[in-house]
Amino acid sequence: MKSSVTACPLDCYDACGIIYDENRLKPFKNGHTNGFLCPHLNHYEKFERILKPRYKGKEITMQEALVKLKELFASELKSDILHYRGSGNFALMQEVTDHFFANLGATLTNGSLCDGAGEAGIIQGRGSNKNMPLSEIAKSDVIIFWGRNPHTTSSHILPLLKDKTIIVIDPVRTKIAKMADLHVQIKPHTDIYLALLLARFVYINDSLNEEFIEKYASEFEEYYELTQGVRIKATLENIGVTLGDIGDILHFTIDKKVAIVCGVGIQKYRDGADVMRSIDAFAVSLGFFGKEGCGVAYLGNSKEAITSPFLTKAKRVSKVNTDFDEFETVFIQGANPLAQMPDSLRVKNALEKTQNVVYFGLYENETSQMADLVIPAKTFLEKDDIRTSYSHNGLMVMNKQIESDIGISEYDLAAYLCEEFQIELQSEQEYLQHFKNFGVKKINGCFEVEEREEIPYKKGFDTSDSEFVFLEEFETQQSESEDELNLITPKSHTSLNSQFHREKYVYLSSSHGYKDGEHIEISSENGSVVLEVKNDERLRNDTVLIYSGTPGVNNLTSSKHSYEGKNAVFQENKVKIAKK
C-alpha cells in the first residue's frame, strides 16, 4: 500500500502529522511537529478496542444496534434525550452528531472539563483567544513554562528550546524544571499572587514598556494600585517564592523576546480565569504581545477563523455537573464521564438511575461497561476527517488509510439517523470540502488556516478600543488547616485522560512518613479513594499528586464551576491523607 499523510486525532497540544506506511505510523518530517511522534501515537495500535456492538451485555450486529438506537430515540420525548460528546477524538467531523441531535430536539452540553476558565480569562483581557503558534515560540530568547510540562503534554516544543533561557514556574520539579536556568517551585493555586507581584515589580523597577502601555494598556496605573493590595513579605512566604526569584525572572525577561507557555493546571480552580488574566497582565507590562517571538501561549481556539457547516443550536446543560438522571436516554460519544467528570460518586449514582445509556467510542472503560447499548467507532485510519490545532495554525487533512468492518464513523451514524428521522444532511465530501476551503498551502507543503495571524495582536487587542482590559479585583484565598494538602491532577506521560495506560498511585513527599507500596486513604469533602503510595521528592511537602485518569481520583473533586468559563475545578478541593 502506498504511504499517505494523515494526522493524529487525539486531544492534545501537538496535533502530529503522520505518514501511514505499510501498517505503520511514522512521523511526517515536513509538518508542524518536527518529525517525531509522541508515546501515545507510537503505541496507538497496541490498545485493545471495542470490536462489536452489544445490547444488555449481548453481542449484536451493527444493523441491529442502529435499529435499537432508532427505536430508543423514536420512543422518547426528544427533550428526554441527552447527547454528551467528549473530545477524545478531536477532528472537525465529530460535530456531525451534534447536527443530528440538535435538529432532533435533544439536549446537548456546554462548558469544559479542561481549559474553559483560562480561555475565559484570556478573552476578558484580550477580547479573543488567539494563541502564540509554535513558529513564533521558536523565535523567542526566553521561554517561561508556567504550569506546563512539555515532556508529557507537548513534546514537540522540545527541539525549539536549544540555546534559549528556560524558566519554569511549577509546584513539581519536572524534567523540564531540572533542565531550566531557573525553577520557581510555587505553592499550588498561588500563581495569581506571583503574577501580580511580577507586574508590580516591573513598575517599581521602572521597566514598563512605556510605548506599548500608552498605546494598548493605558489603564495599567489602576492595575498597579490593585497589585499594591498584595502584602509582599507575607505573600512570598505563603507561596514559596523569594524576592530573589522575582528579581531573577525580571533579569532574564526584560528587553528579551519572551514566550510564556501556560498549562491548564494553573486554572483548574474557581478563579482560574483571573489567574490566566493576571499572567497576561504581566506580559502586557513588558510589551510581550504583537511582536515577533513574544506572547502568551495557552490553548488557542482551534476553530479560530473557521465556521461550522453544522446546525447545532439546541438547549444545553453543563458538561461539568450534568444531571444524567433527568433524561430517559443518554448518548455518550467519545467520553468516559464515570472517570473524567468531577465528583464521580454523584455521576455514577445519576447514570445508574438513567433508563437508557448508550456508549459510542473506541475503547472499553467504566462508562462502556455500564452502558445498555455499546456501539464501536471507527479509528482515525478508517475514515475521512480533518483537524486543526490549539498550538499551531495547521489545517490537517486526515484521509482514510484502511478499510475495516469494525465500527461505524460519526458521519455514517449521523447519516443513518438523519435519514430515519428526516433531518437534512449534506454529503460527507461536501462537509470535508467546506473545512478544506479555510486552508492555504504553505511552502513546506502543509496547509494552514488562512485567516489566522502569524503574530497575534500585532495591531492591538480585539477589544472595543484595542486596549488590554485589566483585572479590577481578585479573590483572596482562604487559609487552610495544617492537615489539609493541595491536590494536583496533571496529565500522565502514559495516558491521555482516561485513555491508554492509566496510573494507579498517589504521589507525595517522603516527609509524610509513608513507605512505597503502602495503601492510604485520600479524602476530601466530596469523597475518598484508597491508592498505593509512591514517594516523590519532586513534590512540595504540602502537595499530593494524583494523575488525571487514575481510577477514583475524581471521587475527590468538586462539580462546582469556575466563576468564569463554566469549567471544571478539579484542583479546588483540599485533601487529607490517612493510613488505611
Short mmCIF file of C-alpha atoms in Angstrom, two decimals, residues 3-285:
data_model
loop_
_atom_site.label_atom_id
_atom_site.label_comp_id
_atom_site.label_asym_id
_atom_site.label_seq_id
_atom_site.Cartn_x
_atom_site.Cartn_y
_atom_site.Cartn_z
CA SER A 3 2.22 5.66 2.06
CA SER A 4 -0.12 8.58 2.78
CA VAL A 5 -0.11 11.63 5.04
CA THR A 6 -2.71 11.98 7.78
CA ALA A 7 -2.84 13.44 11.30
CA CYS A 8 -3.24 12.36 14.90
CA PRO A 9 -6.85 12.61 16.17
CA LEU A 10 -6.03 12.89 19.88
CA ASP A 11 -6.99 15.87 22.02
CA CYS A 12 -3.57 17.27 22.91
CA TYR A 13 -1.45 20.30 22.07
CA ASP A 14 0.68 18.97 19.26
CA ALA A 15 -1.60 17.53 16.55
CA CYS A 16 1.12 15.39 14.98
CA GLY A 17 1.45 14.97 11.26
CA ILE A 18 1.63 11.26 10.38
CA ILE A 19 2.60 9.07 7.46
CA TYR A 20 0.78 5.74 7.35
CA ASP A 21 3.12 3.32 5.59
CA GLU A 22 2.62 -0.45 5.36
CA ASN A 23 0.61 -0.71 8.59
CA ARG A 24 3.00 1.54 10.50
CA LEU A 25 2.62 5.09 11.83
CA LYS A 26 5.61 7.28 11.00
CA PRO A 27 6.24 10.97 11.64
CA PHE A 28 5.66 13.47 8.84
CA LYS A 29 9.01 15.26 8.79
CA ASN A 30 7.81 18.41 7.00
CA GLY A 31 4.93 19.03 9.36
CA HIS A 32 4.34 21.30 12.33
CA THR A 33 5.67 18.84 14.90
CA ASN A 34 9.34 18.38 14.00
CA GLY A 35 9.23 14.86 12.61
CA PHE A 36 8.60 12.61 15.62
CA LEU A 37 5.60 11.06 17.33
CA CYS A 38 4.58 11.19 20.97
CA PRO A 39 4.39 7.97 23.08
CA HIS A 40 0.61 7.71 22.66
CA LEU A 41 0.85 7.53 18.89
CA ASN A 42 3.92 5.31 18.90
CA HIS A 43 1.82 2.69 20.71
CA TYR A 44 -1.61 3.65 19.34
CA GLU A 45 -2.46 0.35 17.65
CA LYS A 46 -1.46 -1.75 20.66
CA PHE A 47 -4.51 -0.75 22.69
CA GLU A 48 -7.48 -3.11 22.62
CA ARG A 49 -10.60 -1.61 21.05
CA ILE A 50 -14.28 -2.50 21.10
CA LEU A 51 -14.88 -4.84 18.16
CA LYS A 52 -18.62 -5.48 18.14
CA PRO A 53 -21.82 -3.74 19.28
CA ARG A 54 -23.70 -5.15 22.26
CA TYR A 55 -27.01 -4.61 23.99
CA LYS A 56 -27.58 -5.54 27.62
CA GLY A 57 -24.26 -7.42 27.54
CA LYS A 58 -25.08 -9.49 24.44
CA GLU A 59 -23.20 -9.05 21.15
CA ILE A 60 -25.37 -7.88 18.25
CA THR A 61 -24.75 -6.79 14.66
CA MET A 62 -24.17 -3.16 13.70
CA GLN A 63 -27.50 -3.10 11.87
CA GLU A 64 -29.28 -4.37 15.00
CA ALA A 65 -27.52 -1.72 17.06
CA LEU A 66 -28.62 1.06 14.71
CA VAL A 67 -32.21 -0.17 14.72
CA LYS A 68 -32.18 -0.34 18.53
CA LEU A 69 -30.81 3.22 18.65
CA LYS A 70 -33.56 4.43 16.32
CA GLU A 71 -36.19 2.72 18.49
CA LEU A 72 -34.84 4.38 21.64
CA PHE A 73 -34.98 7.83 20.07
CA ALA A 74 -38.41 7.25 18.49
CA SER A 75 -40.00 6.13 21.75
CA GLU A 76 -38.86 9.10 23.86
CA LEU A 77 -39.85 12.72 24.08
CA LYS A 78 -36.97 14.45 22.28
CA SER A 79 -36.38 16.67 25.31
CA ASP A 80 -35.70 13.49 27.31
CA ILE A 81 -32.63 12.69 25.17
CA LEU A 82 -29.16 13.97 26.06
CA HIS A 83 -26.12 13.96 23.76
CA TYR A 84 -22.91 14.07 25.83
CA ARG A 85 -19.92 14.38 23.49
CA GLY A 86 -16.29 14.41 24.62
CA SER A 87 -13.20 15.38 22.66
CA GLY A 88 -11.12 12.22 22.87
CA ASN A 89 -11.14 12.39 19.07
CA PHE A 90 -10.52 15.99 18.14
CA ALA A 91 -11.29 16.13 14.41
CA LEU A 92 -13.88 18.50 12.97
CA MET A 93 -16.32 15.92 11.61
CA GLN A 94 -17.10 14.79 15.16
CA GLU A 95 -19.60 17.62 15.34
CA VAL A 96 -21.85 16.00 12.73
CA THR A 97 -23.62 14.09 15.52
CA ASP A 98 -24.39 17.42 17.23
CA HIS A 99 -26.15 18.37 13.99
CA PHE A 100 -28.41 15.34 14.24
CA PHE A 101 -29.24 15.68 17.93
CA ALA A 102 -29.83 19.44 17.75
CA ASN A 103 -32.24 19.05 14.85
CA LEU A 104 -33.94 16.14 16.61
CA GLY A 105 -34.72 18.44 19.53
CA ALA A 106 -32.44 16.71 22.03
CA THR A 107 -30.31 18.43 24.68
CA LEU A 108 -26.58 18.97 24.15
CA THR A 109 -23.83 20.11 26.52
CA ASN A 110 -21.62 23.15 27.01
CA GLY A 111 -18.82 24.07 29.38
CA SER A 112 -15.42 22.42 29.65
CA LEU A 113 -13.60 19.74 31.62
CA CYS A 114 -10.27 21.17 30.53
CA ASP A 115 -9.42 24.75 29.62
CA GLY A 116 -12.56 26.89 29.81
CA ALA A 117 -11.63 29.09 32.77
CA GLY A 118 -8.27 30.04 31.29
CA GLU A 119 -9.83 30.81 27.94
CA ALA A 120 -12.48 32.98 29.62
CA GLY A 121 -9.76 35.00 31.34
CA ILE A 122 -7.88 35.45 28.08
CA ILE A 123 -11.00 36.68 26.28
CA GLN A 124 -11.84 39.08 29.12
CA GLY A 125 -8.42 40.69 28.82
CA ARG A 126 -7.60 40.43 25.11
CA GLY A 127 -11.06 40.24 23.56
CA SER A 128 -10.25 36.96 21.82
CA ASN A 129 -8.24 33.78 22.32
CA LYS A 130 -5.54 33.84 19.65
CA ASN A 131 -2.69 31.53 20.50
CA MET A 132 1.03 32.12 20.09
CA PRO A 133 1.92 29.47 17.48
CA LEU A 134 4.94 27.18 17.68
CA SER A 135 6.54 29.08 14.80
CA GLU A 136 6.73 32.19 16.99
CA ILE A 137 7.86 30.35 20.12
CA ALA A 138 10.81 29.16 18.02
CA LYS A 139 11.94 32.81 17.67
CA SER A 140 11.96 33.54 21.42
CA ASP A 141 15.06 34.17 23.51
CA VAL A 142 13.38 33.08 26.73
CA ILE A 143 10.60 30.55 27.40
CA ILE A 144 8.69 30.54 30.69
CA PHE A 145 6.90 27.24 31.25
CA TRP A 146 4.19 28.31 33.69
CA GLY A 147 2.47 25.12 34.86
CA ARG A 148 3.27 23.33 31.58
CA ASN A 149 5.23 20.05 31.49
CA PRO A 150 6.27 19.76 27.82
CA HIS A 151 7.88 16.33 28.12
CA THR A 152 4.40 14.96 28.88
CA THR A 153 1.91 17.27 27.20
CA SER A 154 3.68 18.95 24.28
CA SER A 155 6.94 17.16 23.48
CA HIS A 156 7.19 18.72 20.03
CA ILE A 157 8.17 22.02 21.60
CA LEU A 158 11.37 20.46 22.99
CA PRO A 159 13.50 20.83 19.82
CA LEU A 160 12.77 24.57 19.92
CA LEU A 161 14.50 25.02 23.28
CA LYS A 162 18.10 24.90 22.08
CA ASP A 163 20.14 27.95 23.17
CA LYS A 164 17.15 29.53 24.92
CA THR A 165 16.88 30.63 28.55
CA ILE A 166 14.34 28.40 30.30
CA ILE A 167 12.31 29.44 33.34
CA VAL A 168 9.88 27.01 34.99
CA ILE A 169 7.14 28.02 37.43
CA ASP A 170 5.64 24.79 38.72
CA PRO A 171 4.93 23.11 42.10
CA VAL A 172 6.56 19.93 40.73
CA ARG A 173 10.24 19.59 39.94
CA THR A 174 9.53 18.18 36.48
CA LYS A 175 12.10 17.09 33.95
CA ILE A 176 12.00 20.50 32.29
CA ALA A 177 12.42 22.13 35.73
CA LYS A 178 15.64 20.17 36.27
CA MET A 179 16.94 21.43 32.93
CA ALA A 180 15.89 25.03 33.49
CA ASP A 181 18.01 28.09 34.22
CA LEU A 182 15.51 28.93 36.96
CA HIS A 183 12.82 26.84 38.67
CA VAL A 184 10.34 28.57 40.97
CA GLN A 185 8.62 25.78 42.91
CA ILE A 186 5.49 27.72 43.70
CA LYS A 187 2.72 26.55 46.02
CA PRO A 188 -0.30 25.28 44.07
CA HIS A 189 -3.11 27.78 43.44
CA THR A 190 -0.98 30.84 44.19
CA ASP A 191 0.07 31.74 40.64
CA ILE A 192 -2.12 34.85 40.66
CA TYR A 193 -0.09 36.33 43.52
CA LEU A 194 3.19 35.77 41.71
CA ALA A 195 1.80 37.33 38.52
CA LEU A 196 0.50 40.35 40.45
CA LEU A 197 3.86 40.83 42.17
CA LEU A 198 5.79 40.49 38.93
CA ALA A 199 3.74 43.27 37.33
CA ARG A 200 4.20 45.36 40.47
CA PHE A 201 7.98 44.99 40.44
CA VAL A 202 8.15 45.76 36.73
CA TYR A 203 6.58 49.10 37.64
CA ILE A 204 8.72 49.67 40.75
CA ASN A 205 11.91 48.93 38.79
CA ASP A 206 10.87 51.41 36.08
CA SER A 207 10.90 48.60 33.50
CA LEU A 208 7.46 49.11 31.94
CA ASN A 209 7.33 49.07 28.16
CA GLU A 210 6.02 52.63 28.13
CA GLU A 211 5.33 52.79 24.40
CA PHE A 212 3.23 49.62 24.47
CA ILE A 213 1.43 50.62 27.69
CA GLU A 214 0.50 54.05 26.31
CA LYS A 215 -0.88 52.55 23.11
CA TYR A 216 -2.56 49.33 24.27
CA ALA A 217 -2.79 49.32 28.10
CA SER A 218 -3.45 52.86 29.32
CA GLU A 219 -5.17 51.65 32.50
CA PHE A 220 -2.04 49.98 33.87
CA GLU A 221 -1.75 52.61 36.65
CA GLU A 222 -5.09 51.45 38.07
CA TYR A 223 -3.93 47.83 37.81
CA TYR A 224 -0.74 48.74 39.67
CA GLU A 225 -2.91 50.05 42.51
CA LEU A 226 -4.61 46.64 42.64
CA THR A 227 -1.23 44.90 42.94
CA GLN A 228 -0.37 47.12 45.90
CA GLY A 229 -3.02 45.28 47.88
CA VAL A 230 -0.74 42.23 47.97
CA ARG A 231 1.48 42.21 51.09
CA ILE A 232 4.91 41.39 49.74
CA LYS A 233 6.68 39.63 52.63
CA ALA A 234 3.72 37.58 53.87
CA THR A 235 2.65 36.62 50.37
CA LEU A 236 6.11 35.49 49.27
CA GLU A 237 6.40 33.34 52.39
CA ASN A 238 2.99 31.80 51.73
CA ILE A 239 3.55 30.98 48.05
CA GLY A 240 7.10 29.68 48.43
CA VAL A 241 8.80 32.36 46.32
CA THR A 242 11.64 34.73 47.23
CA LEU A 243 12.43 38.28 46.21
CA GLY A 244 15.47 36.76 44.54
CA ASP A 245 13.21 34.59 42.38
CA ILE A 246 11.25 37.66 41.25
CA GLY A 247 14.49 39.50 40.53
CA ASP A 248 15.81 36.57 38.52
CA ILE A 249 12.61 36.31 36.44
CA LEU A 250 12.79 40.01 35.58
CA HIS A 251 16.53 39.84 34.90
CA PHE A 252 16.01 37.04 32.39
CA THR A 253 12.99 38.61 30.67
CA ILE A 254 13.31 42.40 30.45
CA ASP A 255 14.25 43.56 26.93
CA LYS A 256 14.14 39.98 25.60
CA LYS A 257 11.85 38.07 23.26
CA VAL A 258 9.80 36.05 25.73
CA ALA A 259 7.19 33.32 25.31
CA ILE A 260 5.12 32.45 28.39
CA VAL A 261 3.83 28.90 27.79
CA CYS A 262 0.99 28.08 30.20
CA GLY A 263 -0.53 24.74 31.16
CA VAL A 264 -4.12 24.04 32.17
CA GLY A 265 -3.26 23.18 35.79
CA ILE A 266 -2.95 26.85 36.74
CA GLN A 267 -6.67 27.39 36.00
CA LYS A 268 -8.29 24.28 37.49
CA TYR A 269 -9.82 26.47 40.19
CA ARG A 270 -12.92 28.62 40.62
CA ASP A 271 -10.84 31.77 39.98
CA GLY A 272 -8.99 30.18 37.05
CA ALA A 273 -9.94 32.99 34.67
CA ASP A 274 -8.34 35.58 36.96
CA VAL A 275 -5.15 33.51 37.17
CA MET A 276 -4.76 33.48 33.39
CA ARG A 277 -5.68 37.14 33.08
CA SER A 278 -3.06 38.13 35.67
CA ILE A 279 -0.35 36.27 33.75
CA ASP A 280 -1.44 38.10 30.60
CA ALA A 281 -1.18 41.38 32.54
CA PHE A 282 2.43 40.64 33.48
CA ALA A 283 3.17 40.01 29.80
CA VAL A 284 1.43 43.29 28.91
CA SER A 285 3.60 45.21 31.39
#
